[in-house]
Amino acid sequence: MRVGLITFGGDGGKSGISQYIIKLIEQFNILSHDMDFEVIVYEDEKSIFVPEGSKMGTYCYGSSLRNPVVNLGWFQVGLPGLCRKRGYDVLFLPAANRRAPFWVPCPTVGTVHDFSSAHVTEKYDPARMFFIKKVTPILIKRLDMILTVSECSKTDIVNFCDIPEDRVVVTPNGVDLQTYCQGDKSLALETLQAKYPIKSPYILYVSRIEHPGKNHAKLIKAFNKLKSGSSLPHQLVLAGSKWSRAEEVFEVADQSPFKNDIFFTGFVPGSDLPPLFRGADLFVFPSLFEGFGMPILEAMACGTPTVCSNISSMPEVAGDA
C-alpha cells in the first residue's frame, strides 16, 4: 500500500501537533514493513519531520507554498493532481483540523485534534475564524476516516461537523516514558542553567505564547497575588514560542510588580523539556481549551506536581491524579 503523508500545518516542529507528526513518522518508519510511505514536506523542514536514514520517500516543496492563500488553494487544486501523479492508495492528513482537501482521487484519513477556536472567542483574526467555523467542518466531513485524540474532541467533531459518532475514532496521545521520566532534580537544574537564566525554585508553564487561549495573562495575575500575599521565592517560567497576540502576554508580564521573576524562555527544543519539567517545583496548565494537552502527561511522567484546568479534554488526560 502506498501512503502519502502531509506535514503541512505542523508549525515547523514548534507545537504539539508537530510532535504528534514527528513521533508518528518515527513509528511508521519502524513498523511499516508492508507500506510505502511518502512524506510531503517543505524542503527546509525535511530534517525536522523525517528521521535521518529513513526508508520513507519524500516529496518536497519550497517556501512559496507557505503563503496561507496559496496553501489553501494548493490543497484544493494541486493536491488531487499530486495524489494521482504519485499513485497514493491512501492520503493521511495528521493535521486535518488545519488543512484538508475537498476531494482527492484516493481514500483519506485525517486526524482532527480539536475545535478550540469554537470555544475560545477572539482566538484568531476574523478571516481565520470564519474559515475554521464555516469551511473546516465541510472539509472534515469529506474525510473517509477521522481520527481524534480525546472524547472531548470527538464530541466537538460530531456536533460541529454533523458527523455520525461511528465515523470518528479516538486514539489518545501517549508519552515517551524513555524520555519523560523521573530523574535527579539537581542534575536537571544544572543542565538547564547552563543554557537558560532560570532560577530555582520555579513554577513552570509549557505552551506556545498565545492570547487568550492559553490563559497566560490570568496566570501572571495569579502569580502576582501569590507573590504579594506571601514570601513565595519562586520564579514563573513560561516556555514556548511566540504565537497569536503574544505581545499582549508580554505586556501583562512587563506590568507585573514581580516582572523580574517572570522568565520567557522562547522555543525550547525537545531535548530540554524533560529537565525543564524535572527542575520545576510545580507545573501549571491553565489553558482555556485543549484537544488533549500533552504537557500534562509529560510533566506527570517526570514526577512533577501538576495543576491543570478542569475543562475540555484535560480531565481525561489528568485522570484521577
mmCIF file of C-alpha atoms in Angstrom:
data_model
loop_
_atom_site.group_PDB
_atom_site.id
_atom_site.type_symbol
_atom_site.label_atom_id
_atom_site.label_comp_id
_atom_site.label_asym_id
_atom_site.label_seq_id
_atom_site.Cartn_x
_atom_site.Cartn_y
_atom_site.Cartn_z
ATOM 1 C CA MET A 1 0.000 0.000 0.000
ATOM 2 C CA ARG A 2 1.331 3.433 -0.956
ATOM 3 C CA VAL A 3 0.537 6.196 1.562
ATOM 4 C CA GLY A 4 1.007 9.928 1.156
ATOM 5 C CA LEU A 5 1.515 11.812 4.444
ATOM 6 C CA ILE A 6 1.338 15.613 4.609
ATOM 7 C CA THR A 7 3.269 17.573 7.250
ATOM 8 C CA PHE A 8 1.756 20.947 6.306
ATOM 9 C CA GLY A 9 0.018 22.552 9.290
ATOM 10 C CA GLY A 10 2.682 21.161 11.635
ATOM 11 C CA ASP A 11 4.213 24.515 12.661
ATOM 12 C CA GLY A 12 7.750 23.532 11.729
ATOM 13 C CA GLY A 13 8.311 21.404 14.815
ATOM 14 C CA LYS A 14 7.182 24.068 17.288
ATOM 15 C CA SER A 15 3.832 22.777 18.524
ATOM 16 C CA GLY A 16 2.065 19.759 19.962
ATOM 17 C CA ILE A 17 0.741 18.859 16.517
ATOM 18 C CA SER A 18 4.331 18.950 15.238
ATOM 19 C CA GLN A 19 5.403 16.479 17.895
ATOM 20 C CA TYR A 20 2.433 14.264 17.032
ATOM 21 C CA ILE A 21 3.525 14.171 13.379
ATOM 22 C CA ILE A 22 7.227 13.653 14.209
ATOM 23 C CA LYS A 23 6.535 10.740 16.569
ATOM 24 C CA LEU A 24 4.060 9.107 14.172
ATOM 25 C CA ILE A 25 6.567 9.259 11.329
ATOM 26 C CA GLU A 26 9.248 7.758 13.601
ATOM 27 C CA GLN A 27 6.971 4.821 14.391
ATOM 28 C CA PHE A 28 5.711 4.403 10.834
ATOM 29 C CA ASN A 29 9.355 4.247 9.753
ATOM 30 C CA ILE A 30 9.920 1.349 12.165
ATOM 31 C CA LEU A 31 6.647 -0.530 11.724
ATOM 32 C CA SER A 32 5.635 -0.056 8.095
ATOM 33 C CA HIS A 33 7.189 -3.179 6.575
ATOM 34 C CA ASP A 34 4.373 -3.676 4.075
ATOM 35 C CA MET A 35 3.598 0.001 3.479
ATOM 36 C CA ASP A 36 5.291 2.507 1.213
ATOM 37 C CA PHE A 37 5.137 5.964 2.825
ATOM 38 C CA GLU A 38 5.949 9.217 1.053
ATOM 39 C CA VAL A 39 6.166 12.335 3.221
ATOM 40 C CA ILE A 40 5.024 15.599 1.629
ATOM 41 C CA VAL A 41 7.099 18.260 3.371
ATOM 42 C CA TYR A 42 8.673 21.690 2.975
ATOM 43 C CA GLU A 43 12.285 21.337 1.851
ATOM 44 C CA ASP A 44 13.618 23.258 4.860
ATOM 45 C CA GLU A 45 11.558 21.124 7.300
ATOM 46 C CA LYS A 46 12.623 17.740 5.949
ATOM 47 C CA SER A 47 15.230 17.268 8.692
ATOM 48 C CA ILE A 48 12.609 18.111 11.351
ATOM 49 C CA PHE A 49 9.952 15.623 10.287
ATOM 50 C CA VAL A 50 11.789 12.812 8.506
ATOM 51 C CA PRO A 51 14.280 10.761 10.574
ATOM 52 C CA GLU A 52 17.839 10.647 9.284
ATOM 53 C CA GLY A 53 18.381 7.446 7.331
ATOM 54 C CA SER A 54 14.640 6.925 6.929
ATOM 55 C CA LYS A 55 13.436 4.443 4.342
ATOM 56 C CA MET A 56 10.480 6.741 3.639
ATOM 57 C CA GLY A 57 10.376 8.713 0.441
ATOM 58 C CA THR A 58 9.850 12.473 0.454
ATOM 59 C CA TYR A 59 8.213 14.929 -1.912
ATOM 60 C CA CYS A 60 9.404 18.442 -1.130
ATOM 61 C CA TYR A 61 8.001 21.916 -1.742
ATOM 62 C CA GLY A 62 9.582 25.345 -1.429
ATOM 63 C CA SER A 63 8.651 28.123 0.987
ATOM 64 C CA SER A 64 6.335 29.848 -1.507
ATOM 65 C CA LEU A 65 3.641 27.326 -0.611
ATOM 66 C CA ARG A 66 3.602 28.660 2.992
ATOM 67 C CA ASN A 67 1.528 31.662 1.959
ATOM 68 C CA PRO A 68 -1.884 30.879 3.538
ATOM 69 C CA VAL A 69 -3.920 31.696 0.423
ATOM 70 C CA VAL A 70 -1.563 29.765 -1.871
ATOM 71 C CA ASN A 71 -1.518 26.841 0.560
ATOM 72 C CA LEU A 72 -5.304 26.649 0.798
ATOM 73 C CA GLY A 73 -5.566 26.782 -2.978
ATOM 74 C CA TRP A 74 -2.962 24.045 -3.388
ATOM 75 C CA PHE A 75 -4.891 21.711 -1.082
ATOM 76 C CA GLN A 76 -7.976 22.067 -3.263
ATOM 77 C CA VAL A 77 -6.350 22.180 -6.714
ATOM 78 C CA GLY A 78 -2.749 20.934 -6.539
ATOM 79 C CA LEU A 79 -3.111 18.086 -4.037
ATOM 80 C CA PRO A 80 -5.622 15.998 -6.065
ATOM 81 C CA GLY A 81 -3.217 16.072 -9.010
ATOM 82 C CA LEU A 82 -0.270 15.138 -6.805
ATOM 83 C CA CYS A 83 -2.151 12.145 -5.359
ATOM 84 C CA ARG A 84 -2.874 10.898 -8.867
ATOM 85 C CA LYS A 85 0.663 11.587 -10.087
ATOM 86 C CA ARG A 86 2.320 9.835 -7.115
ATOM 87 C CA GLY A 87 -0.122 6.923 -7.100
ATOM 88 C CA TYR A 88 -1.224 7.075 -3.473
ATOM 89 C CA ASP A 89 -3.621 4.396 -2.275
ATOM 90 C CA VAL A 90 -4.348 6.433 0.872
ATOM 91 C CA LEU A 91 -3.707 10.045 1.873
ATOM 92 C CA PHE A 92 -3.038 10.689 5.579
ATOM 93 C CA LEU A 93 -3.531 14.220 6.947
ATOM 94 C CA PRO A 94 -2.202 14.360 10.551
ATOM 95 C CA ALA A 95 -3.289 17.996 10.958
ATOM 96 C CA ALA A 96 -6.682 17.803 9.269
ATOM 97 C CA ASN A 97 -8.255 20.409 11.535
ATOM 98 C CA ARG A 98 -5.904 22.910 9.866
ATOM 99 C CA ARG A 99 -5.667 21.697 6.283
ATOM 100 C CA ALA A 100 -7.755 19.218 4.301
ATOM 101 C CA PRO A 101 -8.864 18.874 0.662
ATOM 102 C CA PHE A 102 -12.449 18.842 -0.523
ATOM 103 C CA TRP A 103 -11.625 15.922 -2.826
ATOM 104 C CA VAL A 104 -8.705 13.721 -3.863
ATOM 105 C CA PRO A 105 -8.732 10.558 -6.020
ATOM 106 C CA CYS A 106 -7.938 8.188 -3.130
ATOM 107 C CA PRO A 107 -9.338 7.448 0.356
ATOM 108 C CA THR A 108 -8.390 9.954 3.064
ATOM 109 C CA VAL A 109 -7.624 9.549 6.760
ATOM 110 C CA GLY A 110 -7.262 12.681 8.874
ATOM 111 C CA THR A 111 -6.527 13.500 12.496
ATOM 112 C CA VAL A 112 -8.653 16.343 13.864
ATOM 113 C CA HIS A 113 -7.005 17.452 17.095
ATOM 114 C CA ASP A 114 -9.544 19.961 18.362
ATOM 115 C CA PHE A 115 -12.093 22.678 17.703
ATOM 116 C CA SER A 116 -10.689 25.045 20.330
ATOM 117 C CA SER A 117 -11.470 28.062 18.142
ATOM 118 C CA ALA A 118 -15.167 27.367 18.558
ATOM 119 C CA HIS A 119 -14.801 27.626 22.334
ATOM 120 C CA VAL A 120 -12.296 30.476 22.780
ATOM 121 C CA THR A 121 -13.614 33.778 21.458
ATOM 122 C CA GLU A 122 -11.149 36.012 19.595
ATOM 123 C CA LYS A 123 -8.616 33.190 19.322
ATOM 124 C CA TYR A 124 -7.695 34.287 15.794
ATOM 125 C CA ASP A 125 -8.447 37.087 13.355
ATOM 126 C CA PRO A 126 -11.972 37.205 11.805
ATOM 127 C CA ALA A 127 -10.921 35.718 8.440
ATOM 128 C CA ARG A 128 -9.271 32.715 10.058
ATOM 129 C CA MET A 129 -12.162 32.238 12.468
ATOM 130 C CA PHE A 130 -14.591 32.245 9.527
ATOM 131 C CA PHE A 131 -12.540 29.579 7.748
ATOM 132 C CA ILE A 132 -12.344 27.391 10.865
ATOM 133 C CA LYS A 133 -16.024 27.654 11.740
ATOM 134 C CA LYS A 134 -17.589 27.592 8.278
ATOM 135 C CA VAL A 135 -15.185 25.874 5.864
ATOM 136 C CA THR A 136 -13.226 23.416 8.012
ATOM 137 C CA PRO A 137 -16.333 21.380 9.062
ATOM 138 C CA ILE A 138 -17.210 20.855 5.386
ATOM 139 C CA LEU A 139 -13.691 19.616 4.604
ATOM 140 C CA ILE A 140 -13.547 17.326 7.645
ATOM 141 C CA LYS A 141 -16.886 15.805 6.716
ATOM 142 C CA ARG A 142 -15.359 14.773 3.369
ATOM 143 C CA LEU A 143 -12.674 12.603 5.034
ATOM 144 C CA ASP A 144 -13.188 8.850 4.710
ATOM 145 C CA MET A 145 -11.904 8.177 8.218
ATOM 146 C CA ILE A 146 -11.496 10.642 11.084
ATOM 147 C CA LEU A 147 -9.124 10.166 13.999
ATOM 148 C CA THR A 148 -9.054 12.357 17.080
ATOM 149 C CA VAL A 149 -7.165 12.423 20.368
ATOM 150 C CA SER A 150 -9.861 12.666 23.058
ATOM 151 C CA GLU A 151 -13.543 12.029 23.726
ATOM 152 C CA CYS A 152 -13.943 15.779 24.162
ATOM 153 C CA SER A 153 -12.683 16.412 20.635
ATOM 154 C CA LYS A 154 -14.841 13.597 19.269
ATOM 155 C CA THR A 155 -17.935 15.254 20.737
ATOM 156 C CA ASP A 156 -16.985 18.541 19.071
ATOM 157 C CA ILE A 157 -16.357 16.886 15.693
ATOM 158 C CA VAL A 158 -19.699 15.094 15.805
ATOM 159 C CA ASN A 159 -21.526 18.289 16.769
ATOM 160 C CA PHE A 160 -19.720 20.898 14.646
ATOM 161 C CA CYS A 161 -19.330 18.782 11.525
ATOM 162 C CA ASP A 162 -22.644 16.905 11.799
ATOM 163 C CA ILE A 163 -20.892 13.539 11.534
ATOM 164 C CA PRO A 164 -22.143 10.201 12.933
ATOM 165 C CA GLU A 165 -20.215 9.058 16.011
ATOM 166 C CA ASP A 166 -19.106 5.809 14.377
ATOM 167 C CA ARG A 167 -17.081 7.752 11.780
ATOM 168 C CA VAL A 168 -14.799 9.230 14.450
ATOM 169 C CA VAL A 169 -12.189 7.043 16.183
ATOM 170 C CA VAL A 170 -10.474 8.213 19.379
ATOM 171 C CA THR A 171 -6.759 7.366 19.532
ATOM 172 C CA PRO A 172 -5.404 9.140 22.655
ATOM 173 C CA ASN A 173 -1.902 10.540 22.618
ATOM 174 C CA GLY A 174 0.796 8.763 24.574
ATOM 175 C CA VAL A 175 4.002 9.887 26.244
ATOM 176 C CA ASP A 176 7.513 8.553 25.609
ATOM 177 C CA LEU A 177 8.422 7.148 29.028
ATOM 178 C CA GLN A 178 12.046 6.684 28.000
ATOM 179 C CA THR A 179 12.331 10.440 27.553
ATOM 180 C CA TYR A 180 9.792 11.807 30.027
ATOM 181 C CA CYS A 181 10.606 10.082 33.291
ATOM 182 C CA GLN A 182 11.678 10.907 36.810
ATOM 183 C CA GLY A 183 15.293 11.897 37.327
ATOM 184 C CA ASP A 184 17.716 13.795 39.511
ATOM 185 C CA LYS A 185 16.369 17.310 40.099
ATOM 186 C CA SER A 186 19.755 18.878 40.863
ATOM 187 C CA LEU A 187 21.194 17.418 37.652
ATOM 188 C CA ALA A 188 18.197 18.739 35.705
ATOM 189 C CA LEU A 189 18.774 22.236 37.121
ATOM 190 C CA GLU A 190 22.484 22.062 36.314
ATOM 191 C CA THR A 191 21.674 21.112 32.714
ATOM 192 C CA LEU A 192 19.106 23.909 32.361
ATOM 193 C CA GLN A 193 21.110 26.670 33.975
ATOM 194 C CA ALA A 194 23.951 26.063 31.532
ATOM 195 C CA LYS A 195 21.570 27.277 28.792
ATOM 196 C CA TYR A 196 18.911 29.463 30.416
ATOM 197 C CA PRO A 197 18.999 32.103 33.190
ATOM 198 C CA ILE A 198 16.436 30.129 35.209
ATOM 199 C CA LYS A 199 16.435 30.481 38.971
ATOM 200 C CA SER A 200 15.359 27.731 41.337
ATOM 201 C CA PRO A 201 12.754 27.247 42.690
ATOM 202 C CA TYR A 202 10.356 27.880 39.826
ATOM 203 C CA ILE A 203 6.790 27.294 38.648
ATOM 204 C CA LEU A 204 6.558 26.163 35.019
ATOM 205 C CA TYR A 205 4.097 26.524 32.160
ATOM 206 C CA VAL A 206 4.947 24.952 28.777
ATOM 207 C CA SER A 207 2.809 26.244 25.918
ATOM 208 C CA ARG A 208 3.151 28.492 22.914
ATOM 209 C CA ILE A 209 2.643 32.111 23.956
ATOM 210 C CA GLU A 210 -0.888 32.689 22.686
ATOM 211 C CA HIS A 211 -3.582 35.033 23.968
ATOM 212 C CA PRO A 212 -6.241 34.483 25.171
ATOM 213 C CA GLY A 213 -6.495 30.722 24.572
ATOM 214 C CA LYS A 214 -3.521 29.592 26.658
ATOM 215 C CA ASN A 215 -4.502 31.919 29.523
ATOM 216 C CA HIS A 216 -1.026 33.309 30.282
ATOM 217 C CA ALA A 217 -2.359 36.709 31.323
ATOM 218 C CA LYS A 218 -4.511 35.315 34.124
ATOM 219 C CA LEU A 219 -1.704 33.010 35.228
ATOM 220 C CA ILE A 220 0.606 36.013 35.580
ATOM 221 C CA LYS A 221 -2.052 37.820 37.627
ATOM 222 C CA ALA A 222 -2.437 34.758 39.856
ATOM 223 C CA PHE A 223 1.345 34.675 40.252
ATOM 224 C CA ASN A 224 1.266 38.350 41.288
ATOM 225 C CA LYS A 225 -1.279 37.544 44.008
ATOM 226 C CA LEU A 226 0.780 34.621 45.295
ATOM 227 C CA LYS A 227 3.930 36.715 45.443
ATOM 228 C CA SER A 228 2.295 39.721 47.089
ATOM 229 C CA GLY A 229 0.429 37.660 49.660
ATOM 230 C CA SER A 230 3.348 35.524 50.823
ATOM 231 C CA SER A 231 7.103 35.185 50.810
ATOM 232 C CA LEU A 232 6.948 32.825 47.811
ATOM 233 C CA PRO A 233 10.513 32.616 46.450
ATOM 234 C CA HIS A 234 9.574 31.103 43.089
ATOM 235 C CA GLN A 235 10.188 32.345 39.590
ATOM 236 C CA LEU A 236 7.479 31.842 36.930
ATOM 237 C CA VAL A 237 8.982 30.225 33.822
ATOM 238 C CA LEU A 238 6.903 30.472 30.641
ATOM 239 C CA ALA A 239 8.336 28.195 27.958
ATOM 240 C CA GLY A 240 7.175 28.373 24.355
ATOM 241 C CA SER A 241 7.458 30.197 21.058
ATOM 242 C CA LYS A 242 5.561 33.385 20.236
ATOM 243 C CA TRP A 243 2.148 32.870 18.656
ATOM 244 C CA SER A 244 -1.042 34.829 18.132
ATOM 245 C CA ARG A 245 -1.237 38.032 20.251
ATOM 246 C CA ALA A 246 1.873 37.088 22.236
ATOM 247 C CA GLU A 247 2.680 40.785 22.656
ATOM 248 C CA GLU A 248 -0.334 41.145 24.965
ATOM 249 C CA VAL A 249 1.080 38.477 27.267
ATOM 250 C CA PHE A 250 4.478 40.205 27.295
ATOM 251 C CA GLU A 251 2.777 43.484 28.197
ATOM 252 C CA VAL A 252 0.975 41.925 31.182
ATOM 253 C CA ALA A 253 4.282 40.437 32.335
ATOM 254 C CA ASP A 254 6.067 43.758 31.924
ATOM 255 C CA GLN A 255 3.445 45.497 34.086
ATOM 256 C CA SER A 256 3.830 42.945 36.873
ATOM 257 C CA PRO A 257 5.457 44.213 40.084
ATOM 258 C CA PHE A 258 7.305 40.884 40.011
ATOM 259 C CA LYS A 259 8.402 41.076 36.366
ATOM 260 C CA ASN A 260 11.994 40.231 37.353
ATOM 261 C CA ASP A 261 10.694 36.849 38.491
ATOM 262 C CA ILE A 262 8.871 36.103 35.209
ATOM 263 C CA PHE A 263 11.053 34.495 32.567
ATOM 264 C CA PHE A 264 10.167 33.678 28.949
ATOM 265 C CA THR A 265 12.454 31.008 27.522
ATOM 266 C CA GLY A 266 11.264 31.232 23.916
ATOM 267 C CA PHE A 267 11.029 27.977 21.970
ATOM 268 C CA VAL A 268 12.526 25.071 23.936
ATOM 269 C CA PRO A 269 13.888 22.117 21.905
ATOM 270 C CA GLY A 270 12.548 18.698 22.835
ATOM 271 C CA SER A 271 15.826 17.617 24.442
ATOM 272 C CA ASP A 272 15.498 20.403 27.034
ATOM 273 C CA LEU A 273 11.896 19.704 28.019
ATOM 274 C CA PRO A 274 12.447 16.707 30.356
ATOM 275 C CA PRO A 275 14.987 18.552 32.568
ATOM 276 C CA LEU A 276 12.734 21.625 32.459
ATOM 277 C CA PHE A 277 9.857 19.569 33.876
ATOM 278 C CA ARG A 278 12.082 17.762 36.404
ATOM 279 C CA GLY A 279 13.556 21.006 37.725
ATOM 280 C CA ALA A 280 10.174 22.613 38.444
ATOM 281 C CA ASP A 281 8.522 22.596 41.871
ATOM 282 C CA LEU A 282 5.146 22.841 40.153
ATOM 283 C CA PHE A 283 3.805 22.581 36.618
ATOM 284 C CA VAL A 284 0.686 24.614 35.792
ATOM 285 C CA PHE A 285 -1.503 24.257 32.705
ATOM 286 C CA PRO A 286 -4.318 26.839 32.894
ATOM 287 C CA SER A 287 -5.369 26.633 29.219
ATOM 288 C CA LEU A 288 -8.949 27.642 28.387
ATOM 289 C CA PHE A 289 -9.396 24.717 25.998
ATOM 290 C CA GLU A 290 -7.351 21.753 24.764
ATOM 291 C CA GLY A 291 -7.985 18.912 22.364
ATOM 292 C CA PHE A 292 -5.609 16.906 24.531
ATOM 293 C CA GLY A 293 -2.872 18.748 26.450
ATOM 294 C CA MET A 294 0.348 16.752 26.068
ATOM 295 C CA PRO A 295 2.398 18.755 28.623
ATOM 296 C CA ILE A 296 0.113 17.431 31.396
ATOM 297 C CA LEU A 297 1.201 13.862 30.619
ATOM 298 C CA GLU A 298 4.832 14.881 30.163
ATOM 299 C CA ALA A 299 5.001 16.723 33.482
ATOM 300 C CA MET A 300 3.339 13.899 35.413
ATOM 301 C CA ALA A 301 5.638 11.341 33.771
ATOM 302 C CA CYS A 302 8.582 13.383 35.074
ATOM 303 C CA GLY A 303 7.108 13.241 38.591
ATOM 304 C CA THR A 304 6.349 16.969 38.737
ATOM 305 C CA PRO A 305 3.290 18.071 40.773
ATOM 306 C CA THR A 306 0.758 19.329 38.237
ATOM 307 C CA VAL A 307 -2.197 21.711 38.269
ATOM 308 C CA CYS A 308 -4.416 21.945 35.187
ATOM 309 C CA SER A 309 -7.753 23.352 34.105
ATOM 310 C CA ASN A 310 -10.819 21.202 34.765
ATOM 311 C CA ILE A 311 -12.374 21.746 31.335
ATOM 312 C CA SER A 312 -12.433 20.251 27.816
ATOM 313 C CA SER A 313 -10.136 17.219 27.448
ATOM 314 C CA MET A 314 -7.865 17.974 30.406
ATOM 315 C CA PRO A 315 -9.782 15.894 32.987
ATOM 316 C CA GLU A 316 -9.434 12.947 30.559
ATOM 317 C CA VAL A 317 -5.685 13.406 30.374
ATOM 318 C CA ALA A 318 -5.050 14.016 34.073
ATOM 319 C CA GLY A 319 -7.483 11.252 35.064
ATOM 320 C CA ASP A 320 -7.941 10.748 38.801
ATOM 321 C CA ALA A 321 -4.424 12.031 39.604
#
